[in-house]
Short mmCIF file of C-alpha atoms and ligand atoms in Angstrom, two decimals:
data_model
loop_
_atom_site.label_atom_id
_atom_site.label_comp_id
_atom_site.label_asym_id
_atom_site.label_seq_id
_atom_site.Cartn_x
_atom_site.Cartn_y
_atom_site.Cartn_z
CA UNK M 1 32.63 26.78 -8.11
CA UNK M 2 31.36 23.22 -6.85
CA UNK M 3 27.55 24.02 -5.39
CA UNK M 4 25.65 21.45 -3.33
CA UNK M 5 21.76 21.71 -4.08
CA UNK M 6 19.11 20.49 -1.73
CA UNK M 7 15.60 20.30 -2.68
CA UNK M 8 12.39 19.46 -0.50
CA UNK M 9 9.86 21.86 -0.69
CA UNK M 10 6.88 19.74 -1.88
CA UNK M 11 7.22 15.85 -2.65
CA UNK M 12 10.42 15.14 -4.44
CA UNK M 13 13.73 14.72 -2.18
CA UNK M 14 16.42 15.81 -4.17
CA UNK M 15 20.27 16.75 -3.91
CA UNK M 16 22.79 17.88 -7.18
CA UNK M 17 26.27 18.68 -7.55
CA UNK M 18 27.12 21.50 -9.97
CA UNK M 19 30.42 23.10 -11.17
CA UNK M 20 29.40 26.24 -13.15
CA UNK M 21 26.65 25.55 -15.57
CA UNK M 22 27.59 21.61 -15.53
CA UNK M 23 25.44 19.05 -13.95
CA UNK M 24 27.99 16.08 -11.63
CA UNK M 25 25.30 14.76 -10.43
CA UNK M 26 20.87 15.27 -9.86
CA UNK M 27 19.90 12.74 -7.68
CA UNK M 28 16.06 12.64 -7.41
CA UNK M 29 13.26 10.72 -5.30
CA UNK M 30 9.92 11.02 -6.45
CA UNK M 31 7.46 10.10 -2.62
CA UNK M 32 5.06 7.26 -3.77
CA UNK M 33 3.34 7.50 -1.23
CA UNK M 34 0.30 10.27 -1.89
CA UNK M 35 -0.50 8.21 -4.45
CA UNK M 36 -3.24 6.40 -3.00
CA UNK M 37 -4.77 9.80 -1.75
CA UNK M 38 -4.72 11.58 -5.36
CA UNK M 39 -2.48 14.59 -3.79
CA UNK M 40 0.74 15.36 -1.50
CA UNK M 41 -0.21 14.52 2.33
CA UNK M 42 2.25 17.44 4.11
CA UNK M 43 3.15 15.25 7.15
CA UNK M 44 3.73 11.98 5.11
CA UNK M 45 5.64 14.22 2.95
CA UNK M 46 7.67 15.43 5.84
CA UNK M 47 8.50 11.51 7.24
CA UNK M 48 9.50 10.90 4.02
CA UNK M 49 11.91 13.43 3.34
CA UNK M 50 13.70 13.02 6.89
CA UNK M 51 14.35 8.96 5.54
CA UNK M 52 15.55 9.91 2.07
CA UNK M 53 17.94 13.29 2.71
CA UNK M 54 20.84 11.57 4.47
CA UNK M 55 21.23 9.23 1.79
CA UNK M 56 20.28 11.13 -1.25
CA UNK M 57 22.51 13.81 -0.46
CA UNK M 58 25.66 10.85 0.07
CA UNK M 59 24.29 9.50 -3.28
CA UNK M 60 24.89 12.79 -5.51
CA UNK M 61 28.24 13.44 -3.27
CA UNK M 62 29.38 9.68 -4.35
CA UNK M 63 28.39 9.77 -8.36
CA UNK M 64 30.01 13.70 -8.37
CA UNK M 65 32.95 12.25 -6.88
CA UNK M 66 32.61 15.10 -4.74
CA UNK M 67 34.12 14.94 -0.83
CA UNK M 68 31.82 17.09 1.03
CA UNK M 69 35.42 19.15 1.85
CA UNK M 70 35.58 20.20 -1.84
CA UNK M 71 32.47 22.10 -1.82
CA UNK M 72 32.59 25.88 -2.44
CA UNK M 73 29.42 26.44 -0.99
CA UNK M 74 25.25 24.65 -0.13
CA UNK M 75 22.15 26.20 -1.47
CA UNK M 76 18.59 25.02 -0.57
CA UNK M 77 15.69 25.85 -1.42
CA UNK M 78 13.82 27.68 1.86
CA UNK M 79 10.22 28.55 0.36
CA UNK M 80 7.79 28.96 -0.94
CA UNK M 81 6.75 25.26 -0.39
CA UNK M 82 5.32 23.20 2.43
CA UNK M 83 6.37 24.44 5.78
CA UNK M 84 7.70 20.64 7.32
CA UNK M 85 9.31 19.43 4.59
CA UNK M 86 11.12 22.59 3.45
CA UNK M 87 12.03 22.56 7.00
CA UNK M 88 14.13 18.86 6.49
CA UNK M 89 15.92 20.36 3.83
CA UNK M 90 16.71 23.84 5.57
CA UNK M 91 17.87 22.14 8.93
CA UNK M 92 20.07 19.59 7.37
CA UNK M 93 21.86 22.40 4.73
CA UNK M 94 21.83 24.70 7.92
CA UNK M 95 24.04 21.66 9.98
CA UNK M 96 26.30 20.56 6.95
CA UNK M 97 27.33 24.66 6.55
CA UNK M 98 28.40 25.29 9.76
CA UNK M 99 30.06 21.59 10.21
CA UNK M 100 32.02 21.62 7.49
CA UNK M 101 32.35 25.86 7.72
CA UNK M 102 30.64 26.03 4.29
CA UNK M 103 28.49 29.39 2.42
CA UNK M 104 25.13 28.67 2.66
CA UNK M 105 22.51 30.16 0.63
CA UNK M 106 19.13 30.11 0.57
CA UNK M 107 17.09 29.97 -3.05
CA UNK M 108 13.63 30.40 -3.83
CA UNK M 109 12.29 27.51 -5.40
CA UNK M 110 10.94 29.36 -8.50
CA UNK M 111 14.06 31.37 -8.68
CA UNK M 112 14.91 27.80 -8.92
CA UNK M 113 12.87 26.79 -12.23
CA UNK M 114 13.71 30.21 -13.20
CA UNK M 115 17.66 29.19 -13.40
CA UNK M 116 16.44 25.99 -14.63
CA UNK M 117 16.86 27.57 -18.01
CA UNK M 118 21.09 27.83 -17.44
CA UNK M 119 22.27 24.05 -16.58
CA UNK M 120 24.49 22.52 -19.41
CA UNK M 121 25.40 25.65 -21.67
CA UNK M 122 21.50 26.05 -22.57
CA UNK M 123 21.28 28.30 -25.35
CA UNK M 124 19.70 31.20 -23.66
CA UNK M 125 19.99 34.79 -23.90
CA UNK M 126 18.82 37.43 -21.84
CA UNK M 127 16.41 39.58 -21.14
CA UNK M 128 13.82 36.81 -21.21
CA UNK M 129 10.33 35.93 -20.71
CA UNK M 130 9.81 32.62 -18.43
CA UNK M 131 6.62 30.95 -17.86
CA UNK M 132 6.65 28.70 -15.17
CA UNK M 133 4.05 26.34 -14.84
CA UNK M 134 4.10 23.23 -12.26
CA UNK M 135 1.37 22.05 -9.76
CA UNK M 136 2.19 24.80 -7.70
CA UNK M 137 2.44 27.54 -9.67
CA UNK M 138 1.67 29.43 -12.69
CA UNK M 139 4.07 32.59 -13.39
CA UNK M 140 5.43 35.00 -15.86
CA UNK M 141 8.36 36.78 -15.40
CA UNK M 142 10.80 39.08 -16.71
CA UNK M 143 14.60 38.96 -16.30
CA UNK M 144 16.50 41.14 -17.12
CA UNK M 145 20.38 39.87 -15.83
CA UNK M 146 21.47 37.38 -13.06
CA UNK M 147 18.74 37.87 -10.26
CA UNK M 148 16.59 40.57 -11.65
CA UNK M 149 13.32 39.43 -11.82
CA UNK M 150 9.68 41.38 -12.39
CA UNK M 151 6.62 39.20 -12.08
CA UNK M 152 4.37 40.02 -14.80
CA UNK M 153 1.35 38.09 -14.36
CA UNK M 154 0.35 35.08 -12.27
CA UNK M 155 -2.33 32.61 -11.21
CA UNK M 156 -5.43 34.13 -9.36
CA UNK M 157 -6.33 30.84 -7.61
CA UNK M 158 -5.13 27.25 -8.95
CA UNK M 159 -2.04 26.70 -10.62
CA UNK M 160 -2.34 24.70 -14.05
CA UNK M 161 -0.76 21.38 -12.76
CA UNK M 162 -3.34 21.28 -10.10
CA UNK M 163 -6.57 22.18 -12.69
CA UNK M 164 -4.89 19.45 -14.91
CA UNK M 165 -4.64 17.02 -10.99
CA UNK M 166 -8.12 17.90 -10.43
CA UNK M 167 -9.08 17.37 -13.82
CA UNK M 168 -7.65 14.05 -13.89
CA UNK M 169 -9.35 13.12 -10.42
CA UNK M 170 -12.02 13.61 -11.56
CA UNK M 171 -11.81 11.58 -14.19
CA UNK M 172 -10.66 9.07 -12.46
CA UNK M 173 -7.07 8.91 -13.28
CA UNK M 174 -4.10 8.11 -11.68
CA UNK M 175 -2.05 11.35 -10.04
CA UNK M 176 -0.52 13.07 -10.92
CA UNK M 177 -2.90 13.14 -13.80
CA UNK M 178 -1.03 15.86 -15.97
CA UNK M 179 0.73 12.93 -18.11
CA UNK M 180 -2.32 10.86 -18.09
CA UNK M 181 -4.99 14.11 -19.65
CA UNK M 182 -1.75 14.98 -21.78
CA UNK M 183 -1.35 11.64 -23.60
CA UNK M 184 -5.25 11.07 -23.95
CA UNK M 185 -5.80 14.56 -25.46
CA UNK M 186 -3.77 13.67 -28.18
CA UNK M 187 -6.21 10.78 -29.44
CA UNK M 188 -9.40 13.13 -28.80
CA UNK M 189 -11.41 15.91 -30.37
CA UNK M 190 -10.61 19.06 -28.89
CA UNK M 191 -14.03 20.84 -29.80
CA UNK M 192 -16.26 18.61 -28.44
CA UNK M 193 -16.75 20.81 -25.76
CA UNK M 194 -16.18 24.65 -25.64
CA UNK M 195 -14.81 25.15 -22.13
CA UNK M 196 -14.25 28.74 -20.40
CA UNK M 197 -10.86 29.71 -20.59
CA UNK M 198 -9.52 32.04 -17.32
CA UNK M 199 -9.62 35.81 -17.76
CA UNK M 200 -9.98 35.65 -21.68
CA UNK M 201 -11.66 39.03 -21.85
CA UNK M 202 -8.83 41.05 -19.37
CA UNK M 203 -5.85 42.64 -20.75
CA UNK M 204 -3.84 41.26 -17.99
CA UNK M 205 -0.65 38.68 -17.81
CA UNK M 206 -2.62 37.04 -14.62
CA UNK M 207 -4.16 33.52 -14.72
CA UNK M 208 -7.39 31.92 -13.56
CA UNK M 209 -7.75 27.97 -13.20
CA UNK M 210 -10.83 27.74 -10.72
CA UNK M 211 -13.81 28.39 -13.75
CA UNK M 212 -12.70 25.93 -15.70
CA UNK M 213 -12.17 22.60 -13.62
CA UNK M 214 -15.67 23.49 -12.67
CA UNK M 215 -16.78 23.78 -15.87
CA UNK M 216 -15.50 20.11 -16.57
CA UNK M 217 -17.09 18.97 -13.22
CA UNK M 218 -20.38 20.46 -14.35
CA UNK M 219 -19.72 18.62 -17.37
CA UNK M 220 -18.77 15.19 -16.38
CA UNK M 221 -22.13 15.50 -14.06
CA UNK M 222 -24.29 15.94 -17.30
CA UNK M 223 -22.79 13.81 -19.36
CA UNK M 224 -22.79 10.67 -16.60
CA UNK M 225 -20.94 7.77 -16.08
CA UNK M 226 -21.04 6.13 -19.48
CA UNK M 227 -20.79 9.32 -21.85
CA UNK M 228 -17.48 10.15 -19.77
CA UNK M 229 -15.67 6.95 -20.31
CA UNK M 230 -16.71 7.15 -23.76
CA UNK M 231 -15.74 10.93 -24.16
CA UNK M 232 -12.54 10.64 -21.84
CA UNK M 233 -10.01 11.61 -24.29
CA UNK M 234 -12.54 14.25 -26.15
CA UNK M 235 -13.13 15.89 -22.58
CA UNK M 236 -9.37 15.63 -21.92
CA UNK M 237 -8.21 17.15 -25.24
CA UNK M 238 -11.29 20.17 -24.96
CA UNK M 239 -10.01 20.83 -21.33
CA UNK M 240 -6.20 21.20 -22.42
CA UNK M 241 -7.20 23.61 -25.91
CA UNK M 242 -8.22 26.12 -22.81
CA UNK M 243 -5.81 25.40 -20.21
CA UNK M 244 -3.04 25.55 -22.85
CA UNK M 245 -3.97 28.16 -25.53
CA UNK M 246 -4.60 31.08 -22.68
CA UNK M 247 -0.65 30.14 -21.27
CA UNK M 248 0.48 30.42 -25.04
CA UNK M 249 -1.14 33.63 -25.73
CA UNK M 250 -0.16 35.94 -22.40
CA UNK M 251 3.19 34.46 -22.77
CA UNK M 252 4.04 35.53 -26.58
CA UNK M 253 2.18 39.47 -25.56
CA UNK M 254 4.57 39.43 -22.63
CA UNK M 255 7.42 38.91 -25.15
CA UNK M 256 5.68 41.19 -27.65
CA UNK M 257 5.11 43.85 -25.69
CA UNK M 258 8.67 44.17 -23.69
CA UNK M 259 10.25 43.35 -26.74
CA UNK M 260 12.08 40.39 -26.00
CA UNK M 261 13.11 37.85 -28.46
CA UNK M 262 13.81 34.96 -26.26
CA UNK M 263 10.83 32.43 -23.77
CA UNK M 264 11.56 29.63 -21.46
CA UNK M 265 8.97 27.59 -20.36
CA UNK M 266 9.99 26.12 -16.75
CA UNK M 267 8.20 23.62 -14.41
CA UNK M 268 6.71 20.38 -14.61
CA UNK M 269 3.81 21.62 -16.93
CA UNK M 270 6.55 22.22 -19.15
CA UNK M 271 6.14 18.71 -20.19
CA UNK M 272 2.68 19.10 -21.95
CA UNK M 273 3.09 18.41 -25.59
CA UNK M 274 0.86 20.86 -26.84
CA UNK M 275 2.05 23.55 -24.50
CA UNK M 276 5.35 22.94 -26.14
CA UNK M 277 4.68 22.80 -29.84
CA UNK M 278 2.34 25.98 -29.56
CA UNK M 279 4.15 27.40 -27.87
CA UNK M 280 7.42 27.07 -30.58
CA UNK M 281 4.54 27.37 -33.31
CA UNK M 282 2.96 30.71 -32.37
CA UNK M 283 6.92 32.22 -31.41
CA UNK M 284 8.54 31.32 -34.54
CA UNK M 285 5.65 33.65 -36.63
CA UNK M 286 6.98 36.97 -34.37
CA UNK M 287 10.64 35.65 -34.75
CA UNK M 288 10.63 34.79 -30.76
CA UNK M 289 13.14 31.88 -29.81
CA UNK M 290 11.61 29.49 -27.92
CA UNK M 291 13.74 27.54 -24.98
CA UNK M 292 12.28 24.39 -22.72
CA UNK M 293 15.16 22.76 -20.62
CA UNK M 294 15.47 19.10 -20.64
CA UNK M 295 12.54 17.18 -18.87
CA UNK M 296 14.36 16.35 -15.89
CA UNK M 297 15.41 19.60 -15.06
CA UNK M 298 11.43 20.85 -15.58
CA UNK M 299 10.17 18.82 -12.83
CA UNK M 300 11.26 19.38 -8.48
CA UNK M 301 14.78 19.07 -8.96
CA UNK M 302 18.02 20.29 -6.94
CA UNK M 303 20.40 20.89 -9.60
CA UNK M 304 18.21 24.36 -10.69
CA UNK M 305 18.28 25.27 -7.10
CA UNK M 306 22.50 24.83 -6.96
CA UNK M 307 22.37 26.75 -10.33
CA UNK M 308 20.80 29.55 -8.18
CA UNK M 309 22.54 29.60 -5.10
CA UNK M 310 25.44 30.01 -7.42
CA UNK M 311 24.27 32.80 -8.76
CA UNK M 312 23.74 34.52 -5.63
CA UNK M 313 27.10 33.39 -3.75
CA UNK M 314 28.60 34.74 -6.94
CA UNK M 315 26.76 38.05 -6.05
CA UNK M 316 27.91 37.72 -2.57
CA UNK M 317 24.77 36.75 -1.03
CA UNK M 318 25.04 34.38 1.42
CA UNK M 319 22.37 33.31 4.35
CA UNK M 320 23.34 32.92 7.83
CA UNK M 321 22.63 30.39 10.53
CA UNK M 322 18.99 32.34 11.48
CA UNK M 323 17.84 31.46 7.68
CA UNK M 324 14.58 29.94 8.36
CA UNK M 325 11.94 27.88 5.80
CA UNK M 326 9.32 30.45 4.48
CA UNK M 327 6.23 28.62 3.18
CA UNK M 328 5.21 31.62 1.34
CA UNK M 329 8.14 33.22 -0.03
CA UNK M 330 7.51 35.17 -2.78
CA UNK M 331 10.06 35.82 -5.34
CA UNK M 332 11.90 39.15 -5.62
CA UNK M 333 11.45 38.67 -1.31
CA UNK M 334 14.35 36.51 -0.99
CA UNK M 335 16.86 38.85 -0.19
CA UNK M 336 15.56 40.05 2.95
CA UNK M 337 14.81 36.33 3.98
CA UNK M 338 18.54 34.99 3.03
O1 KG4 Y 1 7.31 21.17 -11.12
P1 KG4 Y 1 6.61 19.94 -10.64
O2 KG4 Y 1 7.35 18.64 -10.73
O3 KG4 Y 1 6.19 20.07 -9.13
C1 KG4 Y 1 5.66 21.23 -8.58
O4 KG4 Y 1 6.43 22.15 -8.19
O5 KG4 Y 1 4.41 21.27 -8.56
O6 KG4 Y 1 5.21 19.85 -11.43
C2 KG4 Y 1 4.30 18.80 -11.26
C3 KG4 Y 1 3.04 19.12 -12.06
C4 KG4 Y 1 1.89 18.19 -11.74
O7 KG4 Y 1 0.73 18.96 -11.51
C5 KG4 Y 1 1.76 17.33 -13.01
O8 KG4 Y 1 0.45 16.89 -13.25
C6 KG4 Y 1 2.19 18.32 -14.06
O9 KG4 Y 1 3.29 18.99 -13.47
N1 KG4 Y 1 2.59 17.67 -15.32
C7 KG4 Y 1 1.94 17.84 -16.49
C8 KG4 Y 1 2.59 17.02 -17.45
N2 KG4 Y 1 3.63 16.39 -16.82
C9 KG4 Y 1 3.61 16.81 -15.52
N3 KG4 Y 1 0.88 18.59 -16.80
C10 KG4 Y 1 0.44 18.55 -18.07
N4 KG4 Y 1 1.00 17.78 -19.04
C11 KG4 Y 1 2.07 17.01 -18.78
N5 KG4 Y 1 2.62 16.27 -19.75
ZN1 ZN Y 2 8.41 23.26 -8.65
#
């Protein structure tokens, strides 16, 4: 099956070509312009996906050397996300379906990172245990077989890619300042200071950003100007040993205590080094396989989301032309909102 993806549910316009599990094509623009406010501006968003989608979507047609006749079927991602610019994406799928007489399917966007795990033959088995991590979320879940998915545990209030934003900001780094605290950490101390980490005393699978970017606020505020920019990669490195080491340890009891041998790690965040190697470091003592696709399927892309919609128009699930955008789709919801 030959799947159109379409992706535009926060900042990153993006359309992919898949047949089965193999990539054609993952075309991707990254908006530049929140930049300059150190976060995604919805509207500007918006504007910017209605520019890019018409020729983004010719662009992965054209290198999957793919006429739009030879499709089998378009998936898009319809929430959760930001109600405007899911919208762009939904509309335009919506008109190319019923055009060219095309399936159309809707996906959740972290069913999306979820599937993220099977593009390319990845060596993955299943039942898993997949965190996903990316400024907009913060998520365990269970999977059982294609489309069978129990949330174990999730964020209370910020996801970790917007503590590690905030963090950054207020630092006075460049967003999105995950990268930036990421490579810094690895040049500083990581005890200098003994931040709170989220929950630590509950026997939950839940997260809890919020204490802990305020802890580095109240921090930054008593150490002043000077001590920070001296500090910066000390305060950096101390504020990802908590934001990391709490994601590590709920993630290896989730495996532990369903028994499952096999993690993914999904979602921008994905790309923290030290989330990584602990991550493979802590699994490999309980025989656990660890499993983090390739960076450019971690991060907003629409190839996950055609890997998805495949899944489901496999299942015969299919949307019709009422599917709407749902800002705040949650997952396991989808079907009713196809
Ligand atoms: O999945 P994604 O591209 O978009 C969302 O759905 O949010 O994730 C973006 C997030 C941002 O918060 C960014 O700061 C974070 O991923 N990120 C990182 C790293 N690279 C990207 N966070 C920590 N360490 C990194 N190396
Ligand atoms: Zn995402």
């Amino acid at each position: 099956m030959r799947i159109l993806g379409i992706e535009t549910s926060c900042d990153e316009t993006s359309a992919a070509v898949i047949q089965n599990d193999a990539v054609l094509s993952n075309i991707i623009s990254s908006q530049q312009v929140h930049m300059q406010f150190g976060g995604v501006v919805p509207e500007l968003a918006s504007r910017a996906h209605l520019r890019k989608i018409l020729p983004i979507v010719a662009e992965a047609l054209e290198k999957a050397e793919t006429p739009m006749e030879e499709l089998d079927g378009i998936a898009v991602t319809h929430g959760p996300g930001l109600i405007g610019a899911l919208m762009v994406g939904v509309n335009y799928a919506k008109a190319m379906s019923a055009v060219l007489d095309k399936p159309l399917v809707g996906v959740n966007h972290i069913e999306g990172h979820v599937y993220s795990n099977f593009l390319d033959e990845a060596p993955v088995e299943l039942p898993m245990i997949c965190l996903i991590v990316s400024g907009g979320h913060t998520q365990i879940v269970r999977m059982d077989g294609p489309l069978q998915y129990e949330i174990l545990g999730k964020t209370r209030d910020d996801a970790v890619g917007e503590a590690y934003d905030k963090v950054a900001k207020l630092l006075g780094l460049p967003y999105p300042g995950g990268p930036q605290v990421d490579k810094l950490a690895k040049e500083g101390d990581d005890r200098f200071c003994d931040f709170p980490i989220g929950l630590y005393k509950e026997k939950t699978f839940d997260f809890s950003y919020s204490g802990l970017k305020t802890a580095v606020l109240t921090k930054v505020r008593e150490l002043g100007d000077e001590a920070v920019q001296e500090h910066l990669a000390d305060i950096c490195a101390s504020f990802q040993r908590a934001a990391v080491s709490v994601l590590v340890k709920r993630t290896i009891r989730a495996a532990r205590e369903n028994n499952i041998k096999q993690i993914t790690v999904a979602g921008g965040v994905a790309a923290n080094s030290l989330l990584r190697s602990e991550m493979k470091h802590q699994a490999e003592k309980h025989h656990i396989n660890v499993y983090c696709p390739p960076m450019k399927y971690c991060t907003d892309n629409a190839a996950m989301i055609a890997r998805a919609g495949l899944e489901r128009l496999r299942h015969g699930q299919q949307s019709t032309n009422r599917m709407n955008a749902y800002p705040a789709l949650l997952l396991g919801d989808e079907k009713s909102y196809l």
